[in-house]
Short mmCIF file of C-alpha atoms and ligand atoms in Angstrom, two decimals:
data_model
loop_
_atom_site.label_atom_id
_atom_site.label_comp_id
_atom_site.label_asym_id
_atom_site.label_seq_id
_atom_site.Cartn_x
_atom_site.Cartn_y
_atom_site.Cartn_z
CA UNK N 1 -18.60 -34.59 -30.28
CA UNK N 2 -17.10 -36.78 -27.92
CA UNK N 3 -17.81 -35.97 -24.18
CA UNK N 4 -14.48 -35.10 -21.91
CA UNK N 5 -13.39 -38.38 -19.29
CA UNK N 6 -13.79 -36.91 -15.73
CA UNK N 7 -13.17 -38.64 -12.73
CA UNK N 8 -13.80 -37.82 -8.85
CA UNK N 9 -10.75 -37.38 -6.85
CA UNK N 10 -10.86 -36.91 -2.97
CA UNK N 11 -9.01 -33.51 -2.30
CA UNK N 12 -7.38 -34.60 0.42
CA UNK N 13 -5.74 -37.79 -0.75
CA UNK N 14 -5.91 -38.32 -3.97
CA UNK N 15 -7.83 -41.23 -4.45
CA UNK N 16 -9.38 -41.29 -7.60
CA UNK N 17 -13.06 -43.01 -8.05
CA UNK N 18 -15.16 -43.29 -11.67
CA UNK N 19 -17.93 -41.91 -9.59
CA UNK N 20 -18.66 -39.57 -6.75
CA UNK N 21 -18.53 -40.90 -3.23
CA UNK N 22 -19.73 -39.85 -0.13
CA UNK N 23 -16.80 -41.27 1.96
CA UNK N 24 -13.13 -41.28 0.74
CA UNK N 25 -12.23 -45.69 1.03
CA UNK N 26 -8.62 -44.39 1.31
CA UNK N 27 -8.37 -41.55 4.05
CA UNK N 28 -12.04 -42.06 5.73
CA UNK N 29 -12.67 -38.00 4.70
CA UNK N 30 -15.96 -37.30 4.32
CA UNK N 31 -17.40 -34.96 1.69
CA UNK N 32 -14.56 -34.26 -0.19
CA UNK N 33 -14.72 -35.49 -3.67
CA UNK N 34 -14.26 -32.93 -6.38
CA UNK N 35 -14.81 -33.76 -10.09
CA UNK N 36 -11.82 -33.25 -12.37
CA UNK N 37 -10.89 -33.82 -15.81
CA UNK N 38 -8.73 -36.42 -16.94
CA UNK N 39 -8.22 -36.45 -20.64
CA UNK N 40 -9.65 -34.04 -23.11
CA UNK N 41 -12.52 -34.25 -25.22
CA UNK N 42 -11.66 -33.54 -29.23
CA UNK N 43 -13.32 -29.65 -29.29
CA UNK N 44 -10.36 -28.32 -29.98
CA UNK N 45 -9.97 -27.11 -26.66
CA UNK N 46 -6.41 -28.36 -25.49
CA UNK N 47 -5.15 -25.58 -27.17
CA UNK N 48 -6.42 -23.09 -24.49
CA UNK N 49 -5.15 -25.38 -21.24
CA UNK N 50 -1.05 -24.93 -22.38
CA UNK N 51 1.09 -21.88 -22.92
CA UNK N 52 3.23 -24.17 -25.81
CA UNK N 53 6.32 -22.06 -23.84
CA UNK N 54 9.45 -23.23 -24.82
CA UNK N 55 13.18 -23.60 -22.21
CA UNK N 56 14.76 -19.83 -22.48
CA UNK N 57 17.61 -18.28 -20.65
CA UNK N 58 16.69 -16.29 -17.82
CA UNK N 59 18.83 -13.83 -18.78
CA UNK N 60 17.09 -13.07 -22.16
CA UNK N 61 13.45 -12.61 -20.80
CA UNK N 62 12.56 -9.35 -20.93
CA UNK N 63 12.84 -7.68 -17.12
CA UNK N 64 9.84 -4.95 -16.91
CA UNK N 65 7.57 -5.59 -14.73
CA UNK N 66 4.64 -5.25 -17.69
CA UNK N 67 2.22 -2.17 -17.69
CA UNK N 68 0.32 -1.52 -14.80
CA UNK N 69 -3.60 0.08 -15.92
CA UNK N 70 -4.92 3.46 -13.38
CA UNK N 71 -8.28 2.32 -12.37
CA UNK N 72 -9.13 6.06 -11.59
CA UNK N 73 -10.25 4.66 -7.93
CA UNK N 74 -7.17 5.58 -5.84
CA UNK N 75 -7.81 3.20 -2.81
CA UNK N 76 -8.16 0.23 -5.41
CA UNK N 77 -5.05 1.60 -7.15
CA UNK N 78 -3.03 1.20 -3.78
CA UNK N 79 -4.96 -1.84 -3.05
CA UNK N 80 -3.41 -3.37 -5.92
CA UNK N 81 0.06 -2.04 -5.60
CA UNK N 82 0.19 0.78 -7.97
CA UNK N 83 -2.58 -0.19 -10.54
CA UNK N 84 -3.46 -3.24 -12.54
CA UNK N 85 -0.83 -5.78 -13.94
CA UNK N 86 -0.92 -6.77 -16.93
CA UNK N 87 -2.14 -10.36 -18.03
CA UNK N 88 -3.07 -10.80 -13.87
CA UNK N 89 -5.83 -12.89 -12.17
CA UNK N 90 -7.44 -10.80 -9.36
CA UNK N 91 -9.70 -12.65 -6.90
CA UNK N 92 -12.27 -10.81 -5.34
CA UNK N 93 -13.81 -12.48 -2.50
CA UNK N 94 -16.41 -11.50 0.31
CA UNK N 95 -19.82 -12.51 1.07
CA UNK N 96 -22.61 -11.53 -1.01
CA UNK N 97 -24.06 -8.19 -1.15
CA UNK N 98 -21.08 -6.44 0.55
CA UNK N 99 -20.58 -4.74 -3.22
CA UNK N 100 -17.96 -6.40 -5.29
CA UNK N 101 -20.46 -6.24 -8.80
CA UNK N 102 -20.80 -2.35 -7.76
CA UNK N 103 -17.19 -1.60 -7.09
CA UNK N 104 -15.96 -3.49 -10.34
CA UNK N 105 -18.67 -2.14 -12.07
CA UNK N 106 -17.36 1.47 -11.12
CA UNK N 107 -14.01 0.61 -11.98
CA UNK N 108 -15.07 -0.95 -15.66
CA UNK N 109 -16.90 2.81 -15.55
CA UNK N 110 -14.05 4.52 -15.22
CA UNK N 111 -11.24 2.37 -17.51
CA UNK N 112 -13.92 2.43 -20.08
CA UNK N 113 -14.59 6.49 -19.81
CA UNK N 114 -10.50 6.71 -20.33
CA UNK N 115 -11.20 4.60 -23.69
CA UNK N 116 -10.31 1.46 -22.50
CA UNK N 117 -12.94 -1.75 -24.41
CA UNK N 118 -14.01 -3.47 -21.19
CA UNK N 119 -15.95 -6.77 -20.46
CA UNK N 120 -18.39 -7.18 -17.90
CA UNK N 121 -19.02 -10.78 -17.58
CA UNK N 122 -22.24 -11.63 -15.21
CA UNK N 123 -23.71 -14.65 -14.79
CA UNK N 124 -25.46 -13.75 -11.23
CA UNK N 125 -27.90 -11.02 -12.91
CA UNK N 126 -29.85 -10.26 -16.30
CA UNK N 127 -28.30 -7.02 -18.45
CA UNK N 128 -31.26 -5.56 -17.56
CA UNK N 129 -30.57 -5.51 -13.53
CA UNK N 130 -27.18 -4.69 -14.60
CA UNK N 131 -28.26 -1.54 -16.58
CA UNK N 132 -30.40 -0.75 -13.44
CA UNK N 133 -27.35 -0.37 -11.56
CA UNK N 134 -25.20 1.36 -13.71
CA UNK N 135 -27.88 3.90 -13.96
CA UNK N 136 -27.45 4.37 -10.30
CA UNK N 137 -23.67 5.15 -10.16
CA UNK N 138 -23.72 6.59 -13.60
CA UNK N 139 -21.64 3.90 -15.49
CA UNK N 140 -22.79 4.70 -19.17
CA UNK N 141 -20.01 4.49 -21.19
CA UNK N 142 -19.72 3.12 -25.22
CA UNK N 143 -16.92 0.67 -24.42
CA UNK N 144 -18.21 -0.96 -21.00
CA UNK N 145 -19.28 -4.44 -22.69
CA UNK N 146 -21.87 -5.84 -21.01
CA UNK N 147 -21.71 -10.39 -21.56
CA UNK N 148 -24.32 -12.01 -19.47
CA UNK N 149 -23.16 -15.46 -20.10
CA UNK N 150 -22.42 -18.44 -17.82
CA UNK N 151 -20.84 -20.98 -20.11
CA UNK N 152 -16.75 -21.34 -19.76
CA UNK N 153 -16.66 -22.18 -23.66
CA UNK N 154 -18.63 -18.64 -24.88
CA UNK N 155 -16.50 -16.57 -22.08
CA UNK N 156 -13.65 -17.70 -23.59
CA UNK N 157 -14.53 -17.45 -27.10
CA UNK N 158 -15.85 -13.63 -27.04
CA UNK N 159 -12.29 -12.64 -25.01
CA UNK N 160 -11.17 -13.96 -27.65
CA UNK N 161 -13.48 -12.05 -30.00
CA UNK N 162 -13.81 -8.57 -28.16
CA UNK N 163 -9.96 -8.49 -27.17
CA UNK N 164 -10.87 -6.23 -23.88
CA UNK N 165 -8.11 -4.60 -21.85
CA UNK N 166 -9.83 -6.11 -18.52
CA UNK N 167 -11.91 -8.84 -18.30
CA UNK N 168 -14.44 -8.91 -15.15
CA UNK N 169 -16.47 -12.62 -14.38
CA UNK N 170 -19.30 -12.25 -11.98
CA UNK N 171 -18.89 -14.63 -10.21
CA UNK N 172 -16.74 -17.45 -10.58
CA UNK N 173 -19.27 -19.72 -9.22
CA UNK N 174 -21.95 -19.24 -12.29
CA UNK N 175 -19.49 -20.07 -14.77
CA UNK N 176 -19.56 -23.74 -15.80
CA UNK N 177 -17.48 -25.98 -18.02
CA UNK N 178 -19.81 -28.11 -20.39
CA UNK N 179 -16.68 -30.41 -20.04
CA UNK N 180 -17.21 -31.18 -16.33
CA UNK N 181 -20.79 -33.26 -15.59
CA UNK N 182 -20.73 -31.43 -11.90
CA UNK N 183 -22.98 -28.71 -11.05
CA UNK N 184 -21.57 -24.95 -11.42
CA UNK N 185 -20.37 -23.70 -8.06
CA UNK N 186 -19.03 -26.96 -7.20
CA UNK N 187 -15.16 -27.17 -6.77
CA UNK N 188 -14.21 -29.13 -9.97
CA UNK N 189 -15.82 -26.55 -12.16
CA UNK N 190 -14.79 -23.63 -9.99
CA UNK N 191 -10.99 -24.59 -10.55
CA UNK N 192 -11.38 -25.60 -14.08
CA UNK N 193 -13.18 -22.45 -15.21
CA UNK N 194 -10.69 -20.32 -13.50
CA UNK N 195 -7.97 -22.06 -14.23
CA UNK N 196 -8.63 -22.21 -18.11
CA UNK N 197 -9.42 -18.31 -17.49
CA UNK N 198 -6.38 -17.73 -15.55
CA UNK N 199 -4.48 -19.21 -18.61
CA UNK N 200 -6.02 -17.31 -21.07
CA UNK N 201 -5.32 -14.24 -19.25
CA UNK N 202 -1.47 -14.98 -19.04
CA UNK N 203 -1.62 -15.81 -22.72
CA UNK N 204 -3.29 -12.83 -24.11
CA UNK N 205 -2.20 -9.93 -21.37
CA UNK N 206 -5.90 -9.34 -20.08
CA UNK N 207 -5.92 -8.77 -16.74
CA UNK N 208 -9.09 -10.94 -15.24
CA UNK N 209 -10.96 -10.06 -11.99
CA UNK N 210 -13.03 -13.25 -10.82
CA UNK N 211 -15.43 -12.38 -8.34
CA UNK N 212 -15.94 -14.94 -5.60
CA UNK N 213 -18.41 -15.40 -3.01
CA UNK N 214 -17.46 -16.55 0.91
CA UNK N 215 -20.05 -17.04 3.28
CA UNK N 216 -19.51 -16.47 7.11
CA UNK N 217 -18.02 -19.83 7.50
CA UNK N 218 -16.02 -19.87 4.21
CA UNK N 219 -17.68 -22.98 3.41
CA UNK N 220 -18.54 -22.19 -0.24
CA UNK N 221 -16.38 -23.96 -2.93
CA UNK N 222 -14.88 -20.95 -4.45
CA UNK N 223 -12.75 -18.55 -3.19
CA UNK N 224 -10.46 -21.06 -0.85
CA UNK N 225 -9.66 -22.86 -3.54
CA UNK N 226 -8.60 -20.52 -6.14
CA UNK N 227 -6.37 -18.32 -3.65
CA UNK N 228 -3.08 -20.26 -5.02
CA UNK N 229 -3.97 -19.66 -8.09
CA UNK N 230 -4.18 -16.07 -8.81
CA UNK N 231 -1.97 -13.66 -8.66
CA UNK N 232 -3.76 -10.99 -6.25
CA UNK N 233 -6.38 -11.88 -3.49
CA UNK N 234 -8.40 -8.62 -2.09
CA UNK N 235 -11.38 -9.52 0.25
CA UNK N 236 -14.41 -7.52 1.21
CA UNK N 237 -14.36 -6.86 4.98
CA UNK N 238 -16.79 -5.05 7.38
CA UNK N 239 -21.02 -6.20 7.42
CA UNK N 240 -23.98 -5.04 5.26
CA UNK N 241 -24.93 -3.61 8.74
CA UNK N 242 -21.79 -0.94 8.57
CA UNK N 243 -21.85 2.00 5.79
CA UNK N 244 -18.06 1.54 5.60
CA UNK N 245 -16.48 -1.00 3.31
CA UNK N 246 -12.85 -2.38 3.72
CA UNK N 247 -11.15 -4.20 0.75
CA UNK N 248 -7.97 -6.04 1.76
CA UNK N 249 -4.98 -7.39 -0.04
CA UNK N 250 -4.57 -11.05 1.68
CA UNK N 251 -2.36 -11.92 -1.22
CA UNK N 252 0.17 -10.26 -3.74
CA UNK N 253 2.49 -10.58 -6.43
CA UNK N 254 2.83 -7.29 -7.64
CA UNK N 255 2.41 -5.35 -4.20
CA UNK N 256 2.21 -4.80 -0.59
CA UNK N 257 -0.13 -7.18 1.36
CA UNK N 258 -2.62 -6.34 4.07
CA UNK N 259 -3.10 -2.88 2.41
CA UNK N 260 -6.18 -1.43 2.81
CA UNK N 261 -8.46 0.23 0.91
CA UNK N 262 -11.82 2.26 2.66
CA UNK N 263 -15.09 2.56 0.78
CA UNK N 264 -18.30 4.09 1.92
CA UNK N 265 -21.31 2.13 0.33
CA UNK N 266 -23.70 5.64 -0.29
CA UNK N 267 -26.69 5.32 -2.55
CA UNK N 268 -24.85 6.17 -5.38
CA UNK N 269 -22.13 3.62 -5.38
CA UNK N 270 -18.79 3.37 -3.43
CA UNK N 271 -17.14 6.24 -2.46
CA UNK N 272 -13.63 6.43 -1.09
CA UNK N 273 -13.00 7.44 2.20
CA UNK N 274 -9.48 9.29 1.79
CA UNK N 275 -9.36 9.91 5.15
CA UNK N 276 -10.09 6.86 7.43
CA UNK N 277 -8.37 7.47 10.93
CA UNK N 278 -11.09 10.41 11.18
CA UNK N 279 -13.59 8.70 9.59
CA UNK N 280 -12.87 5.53 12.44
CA UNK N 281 -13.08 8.20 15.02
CA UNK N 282 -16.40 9.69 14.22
CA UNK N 283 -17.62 8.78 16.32
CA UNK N 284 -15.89 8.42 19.75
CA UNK N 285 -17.06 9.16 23.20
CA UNK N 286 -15.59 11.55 25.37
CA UNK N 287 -14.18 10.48 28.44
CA UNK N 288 -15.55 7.24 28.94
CA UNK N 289 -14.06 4.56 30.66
CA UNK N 290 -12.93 1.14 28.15
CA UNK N 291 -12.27 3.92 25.49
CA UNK N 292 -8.63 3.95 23.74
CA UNK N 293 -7.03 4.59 20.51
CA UNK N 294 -4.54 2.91 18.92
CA UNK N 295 -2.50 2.91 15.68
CA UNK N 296 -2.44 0.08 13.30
CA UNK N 297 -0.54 -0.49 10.45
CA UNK N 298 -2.64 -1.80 7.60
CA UNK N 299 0.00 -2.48 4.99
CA UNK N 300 1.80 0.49 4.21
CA UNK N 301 -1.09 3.30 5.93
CA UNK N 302 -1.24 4.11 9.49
CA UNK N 303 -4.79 3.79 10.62
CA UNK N 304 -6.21 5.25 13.94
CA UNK N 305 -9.20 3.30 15.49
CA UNK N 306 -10.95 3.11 18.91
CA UNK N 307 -10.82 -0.03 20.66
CA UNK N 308 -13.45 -0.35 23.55
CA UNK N 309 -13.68 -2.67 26.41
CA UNK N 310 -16.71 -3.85 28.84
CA UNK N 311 -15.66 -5.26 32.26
CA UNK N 312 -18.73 -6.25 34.37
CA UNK N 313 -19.51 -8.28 37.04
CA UNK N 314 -20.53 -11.85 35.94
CA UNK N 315 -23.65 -13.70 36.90
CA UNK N 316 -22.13 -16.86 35.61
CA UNK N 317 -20.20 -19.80 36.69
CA UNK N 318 -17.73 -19.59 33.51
CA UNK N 319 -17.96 -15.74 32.91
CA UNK N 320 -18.14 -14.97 29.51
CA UNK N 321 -15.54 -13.43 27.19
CA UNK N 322 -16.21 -11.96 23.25
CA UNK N 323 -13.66 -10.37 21.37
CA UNK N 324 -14.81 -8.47 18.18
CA UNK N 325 -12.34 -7.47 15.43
CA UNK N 326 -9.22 -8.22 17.59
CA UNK N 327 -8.00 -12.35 18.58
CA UNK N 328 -9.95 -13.65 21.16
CA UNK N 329 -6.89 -16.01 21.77
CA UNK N 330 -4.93 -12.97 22.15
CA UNK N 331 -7.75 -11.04 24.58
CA UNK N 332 -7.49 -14.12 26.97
CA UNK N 333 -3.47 -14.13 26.73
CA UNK N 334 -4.35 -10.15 27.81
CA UNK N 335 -6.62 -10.34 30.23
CA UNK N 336 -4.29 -13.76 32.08
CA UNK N 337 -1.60 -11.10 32.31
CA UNK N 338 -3.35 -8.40 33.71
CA UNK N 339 -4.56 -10.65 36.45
CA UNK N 340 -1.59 -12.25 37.28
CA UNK N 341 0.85 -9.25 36.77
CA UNK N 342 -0.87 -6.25 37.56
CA UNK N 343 -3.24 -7.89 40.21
CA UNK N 344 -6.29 -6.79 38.75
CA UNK N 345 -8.25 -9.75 39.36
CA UNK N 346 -10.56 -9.74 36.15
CA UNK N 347 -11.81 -13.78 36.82
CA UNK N 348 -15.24 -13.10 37.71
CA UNK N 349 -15.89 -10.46 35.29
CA UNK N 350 -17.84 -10.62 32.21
CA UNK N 351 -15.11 -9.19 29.33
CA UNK N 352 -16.28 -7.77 25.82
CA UNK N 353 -13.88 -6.48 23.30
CA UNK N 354 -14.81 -4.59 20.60
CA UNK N 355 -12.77 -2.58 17.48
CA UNK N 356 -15.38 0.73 16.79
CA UNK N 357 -16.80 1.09 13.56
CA UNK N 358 -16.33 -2.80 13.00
CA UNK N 359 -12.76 -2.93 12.07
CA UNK N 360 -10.67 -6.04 12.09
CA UNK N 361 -6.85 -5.36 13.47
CA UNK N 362 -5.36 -8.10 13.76
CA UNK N 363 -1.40 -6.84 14.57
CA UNK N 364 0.07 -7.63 17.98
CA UNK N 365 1.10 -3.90 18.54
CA UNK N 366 -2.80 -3.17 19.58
CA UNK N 367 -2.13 -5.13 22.53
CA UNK N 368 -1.57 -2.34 24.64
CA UNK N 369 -4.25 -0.50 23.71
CA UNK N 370 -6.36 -3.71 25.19
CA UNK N 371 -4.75 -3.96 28.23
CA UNK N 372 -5.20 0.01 28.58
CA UNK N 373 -8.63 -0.61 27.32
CA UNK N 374 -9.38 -3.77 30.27
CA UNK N 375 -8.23 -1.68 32.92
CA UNK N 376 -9.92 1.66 32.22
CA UNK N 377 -13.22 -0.25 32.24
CA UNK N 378 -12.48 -2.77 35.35
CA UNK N 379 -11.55 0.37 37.19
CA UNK N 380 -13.92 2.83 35.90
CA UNK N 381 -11.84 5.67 35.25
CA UNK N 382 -11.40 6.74 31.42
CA UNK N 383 -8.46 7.38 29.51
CA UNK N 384 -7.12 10.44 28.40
CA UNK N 385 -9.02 11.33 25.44
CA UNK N 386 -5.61 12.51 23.51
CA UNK N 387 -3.47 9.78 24.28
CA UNK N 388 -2.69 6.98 21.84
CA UNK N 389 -1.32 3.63 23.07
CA UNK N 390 1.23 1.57 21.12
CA UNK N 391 3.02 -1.98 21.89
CA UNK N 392 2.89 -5.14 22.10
CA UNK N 393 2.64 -7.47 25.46
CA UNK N 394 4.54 -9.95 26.46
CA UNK N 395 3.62 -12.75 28.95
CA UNK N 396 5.48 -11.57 31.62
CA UNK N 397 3.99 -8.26 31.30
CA UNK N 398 7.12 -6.14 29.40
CA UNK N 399 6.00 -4.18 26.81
CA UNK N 400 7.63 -4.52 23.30
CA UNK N 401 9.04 -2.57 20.18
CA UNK N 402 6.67 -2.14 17.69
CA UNK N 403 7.38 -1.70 14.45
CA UNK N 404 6.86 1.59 11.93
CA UNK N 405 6.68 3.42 15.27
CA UNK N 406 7.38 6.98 13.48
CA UNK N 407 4.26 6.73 11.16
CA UNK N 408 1.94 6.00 13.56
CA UNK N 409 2.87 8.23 15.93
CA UNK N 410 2.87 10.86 12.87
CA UNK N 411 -0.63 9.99 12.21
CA UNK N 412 -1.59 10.43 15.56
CA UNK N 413 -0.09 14.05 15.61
CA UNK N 414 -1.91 14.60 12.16
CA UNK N 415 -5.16 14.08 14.30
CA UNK N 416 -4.43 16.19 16.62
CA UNK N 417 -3.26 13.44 19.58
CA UNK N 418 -1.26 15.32 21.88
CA UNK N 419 0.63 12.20 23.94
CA UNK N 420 1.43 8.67 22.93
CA UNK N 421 2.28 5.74 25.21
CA UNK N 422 4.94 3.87 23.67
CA UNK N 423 7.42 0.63 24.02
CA UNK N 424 10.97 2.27 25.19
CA UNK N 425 12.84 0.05 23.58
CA UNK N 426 11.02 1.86 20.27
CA UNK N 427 11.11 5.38 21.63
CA UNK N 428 14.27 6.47 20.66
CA UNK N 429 13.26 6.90 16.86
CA UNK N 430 10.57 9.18 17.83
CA UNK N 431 12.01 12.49 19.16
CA UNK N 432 11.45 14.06 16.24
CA UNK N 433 7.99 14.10 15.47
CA UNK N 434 6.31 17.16 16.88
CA UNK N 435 3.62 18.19 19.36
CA UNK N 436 3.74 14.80 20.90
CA UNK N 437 4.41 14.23 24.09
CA UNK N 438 6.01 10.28 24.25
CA UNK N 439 5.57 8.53 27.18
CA UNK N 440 8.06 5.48 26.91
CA UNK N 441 7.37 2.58 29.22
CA UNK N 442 8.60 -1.34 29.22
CA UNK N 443 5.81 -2.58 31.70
CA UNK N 444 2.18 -2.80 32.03
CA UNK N 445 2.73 -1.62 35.98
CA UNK N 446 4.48 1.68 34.12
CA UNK N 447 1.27 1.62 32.17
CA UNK N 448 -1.26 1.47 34.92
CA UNK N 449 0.85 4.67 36.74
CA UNK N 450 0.63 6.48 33.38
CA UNK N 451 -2.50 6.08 32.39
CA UNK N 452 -4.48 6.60 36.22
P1 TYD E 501 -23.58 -5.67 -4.80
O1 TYD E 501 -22.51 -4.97 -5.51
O2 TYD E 501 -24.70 -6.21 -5.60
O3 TYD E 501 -23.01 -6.83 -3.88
P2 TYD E 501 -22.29 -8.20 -4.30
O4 TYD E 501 -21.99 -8.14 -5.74
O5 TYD E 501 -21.06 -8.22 -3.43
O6 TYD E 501 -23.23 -9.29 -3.94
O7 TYD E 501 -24.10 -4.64 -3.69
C1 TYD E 501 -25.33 -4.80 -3.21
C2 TYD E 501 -25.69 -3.88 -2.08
O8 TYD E 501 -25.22 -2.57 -2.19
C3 TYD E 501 -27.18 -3.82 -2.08
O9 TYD E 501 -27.63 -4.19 -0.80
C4 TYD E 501 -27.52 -2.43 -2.43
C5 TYD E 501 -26.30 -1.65 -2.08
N1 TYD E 501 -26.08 -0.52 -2.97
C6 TYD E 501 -26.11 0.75 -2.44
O10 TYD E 501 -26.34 0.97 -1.25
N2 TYD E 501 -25.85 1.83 -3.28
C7 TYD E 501 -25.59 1.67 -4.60
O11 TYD E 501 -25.37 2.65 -5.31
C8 TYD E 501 -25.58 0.34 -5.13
C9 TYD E 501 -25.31 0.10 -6.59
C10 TYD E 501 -25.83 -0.73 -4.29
MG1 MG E 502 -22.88 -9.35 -7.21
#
């Protein structure tokens, strides 16, 4: 058998070199040669890199949107945007350990208990390991097909085989093409595994999940590189340090993005956490100064979390400033404002940010509830402990609409808030939610006199 031509091509440019370089001659980049193929070897195997599709009218393709699969899990369900698409890729990124094999391996549990034929593909761990685990969050079913394979060819042969309804690879990294001479995990064989994959999904209407790790930095050749390529990109957010577990919808052709789904990592698997405003606030001090709530919109859900703020005294020349789940660009932006509008002259203080229970918001409408937060702490004197804070800040220190206002203030009366701080220009919509007092303000100076 004749072995497939590859070649190295720097991703940046172009520039295509017989062998691998350290430096690209063309655009100086270092490191960034990728192997790729560039004509096919005679296995047989162009027939699983083209869809042989033919020019139709647009008019004569057929207009549903294909079948969408319950996964049983109702976060992952919403996650997705109302179940799993037919013939779709699904990237599941986030670093390792966080639980992606034990949340897919739950959801294989459950499509195969509803008599679905699923594949588990692993290449990370031995059936064995993977029995282990099932045994811990009870995932014995007859049609959950265990495959511990790392070869692209034999993947793609026993889909073929098996014909599952879902097809999970874990990871994306372990599978290698024997077609490629670069080692697995590298980005040529990363993109040409899941792009033959990818294919084969389309062609056959198996839905794939590839599993993907990122490290902190995002440096590993995985997961970046396949984003434009499937259809659906959820990542695993929050730390191995956290119970919680946050899986996020970055990308989305079938649904909403930036929805969230909430997990609790117990010892017998992931378990959803239906409820996550209460769950956020847990744990929340009672009047403390630097303590504030605020209502995010993660996709489509309202979610209530605490955002907390340190303002010390510096012993330092350049005083130091750490922002944790929110923008630190967007802290500074805050704290400049406050100093130069309200006169609270924050420049010698040390600042520290931080979203409780390790949450990432990342919406300007939180910026309020920073400000709010700043202040409280700088000047020692808490916040009301039902009051929720909502807008955004502008550099001249108005306050600004919001958008959604209605179901976050909603959610906030579902907790039991009692009074919300709001943009005016947004308060109009909101006299009809009840048991909330609205406090509608267009300044952070308005702020300061309502909140102390
Ligand atoms: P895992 O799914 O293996 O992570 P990933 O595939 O993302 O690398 O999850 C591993 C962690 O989860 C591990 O530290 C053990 C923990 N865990 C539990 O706490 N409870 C459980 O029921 C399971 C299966 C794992
Ligand atoms: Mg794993």
């Amino acid at each position: 058998m004749k072995k497939a031509k590859t070649s190295f091509f720097c991703q940046h440019c172009g520039y295509m070199s017989p062998k691998w370089l350290g430096k690209c001659p063309s655009c100086n980049g270092w490191n960034c040669f990728a192997e790729e193929l560039v004509s096919e070897s005679d296995s047989g195997s162009h027939a699983d890199r083209a869809f042989d599709g033919k020019p139709m009218p647009i008019e004569e393709i057929p207009a549903e949107e294909g079948e969408r699969t319950l996964t049983g899990i109702a976060e992952i369900d919403r996650v997705l945007g109302g179940g799993i698409v037919s013939g779709s890729a699904i990237l599941i990124g986030g670093e390792p350990g966080i639980g992606k094999s034990t949340l897919m391996l739950q959801v294989m549990k459950n499509l195969a208990q509803n008599g679905q034929k699923v594949l588990y593909v692993s290449g990370e761990e031995s059936a064995h390991q993977i029995k282990l685990r099932s045994n811990r969050i009870g995932a014995a079913a007859r049609d959950l097909l265990v495959l511990v394979e790392v070869s692209l060819e034999k993947i793609l042969e026993q889909i073929k085989k098996v014909q599952p309804a879902i097809v999970v690879i874990d990871s994306i990294q372990t599978v290698y093409s024997g077609d490629l001479m670069s080692a697995p995990g590298s980005v040529g064989q990363v993109r040409e595994a899941s792009s033959r994959l990818i294919l084969s999904a389309k062609k056959n209407g198996i839905p794939v999940f590839l599993i993907g790790h990122v490290t902190k930095d995002g440096s590993i050749a995985g997961p970046k590189v396949l984003e434009h390529m499937v259809d659906t990109v959820l990542y695993f957010e929050g730390d191995s340090g956290h119970a919680y577990r946050i899986i996020r919808s970055i990308k989305n052709r079938f649904g909403p993005t930036n929805e969230i789904g909430v997990f609790e990592m117990q010892d017998k698997g992931l378990k959803e956490v239906p409820n996550p405003s209460a769950f956020f606030l847990a744990e929340r001090p009672q009047n403390a100064p630097g303590s504030v709530v605020v209502a995010s919109l993660e996709g489509t859900r309202p979610i209530l979390v605490e955002i907390q703020a340190l303002v010390s005294q510096s012993n330092l020349g350049m005083p130091r400033r750490t922002a944790i789940g929110v923008d630190y660009n967007r802290v500074s932006l805050l704290v400049a404002v406050l100093d130069k509008i309200c006169g609270l002259h924050l420049g010698g203080s040390d600042i520290f940010i931080n979203v409780a229970g390790g949450v990432r918001v990342e919406e300007p409408a939180v910026d309020l509830g920073v400000v709010a937060a700043m202040a409280s702490s700088f000047l020692d004197r808490p916040v009301d402990a039902r009051t929720v804070i909502l807008g955004e800040v502008g550099l001249t220190g108005e306050v600004r609409a919001v958008s959604q206002m209605e179901v976050r203030v909603k959610e906030a009366a579902r907790l039991g808030f009692s009074r919300c701080i709001v943009p005016k220009t947004s308060s109009a919509q909101l006299s009809k939610v009840a048991n909330m007092e609205i406090s509608a303000i267009s300044s952070l100076k308005e702020l300061l006199e309502n909140l102390f």
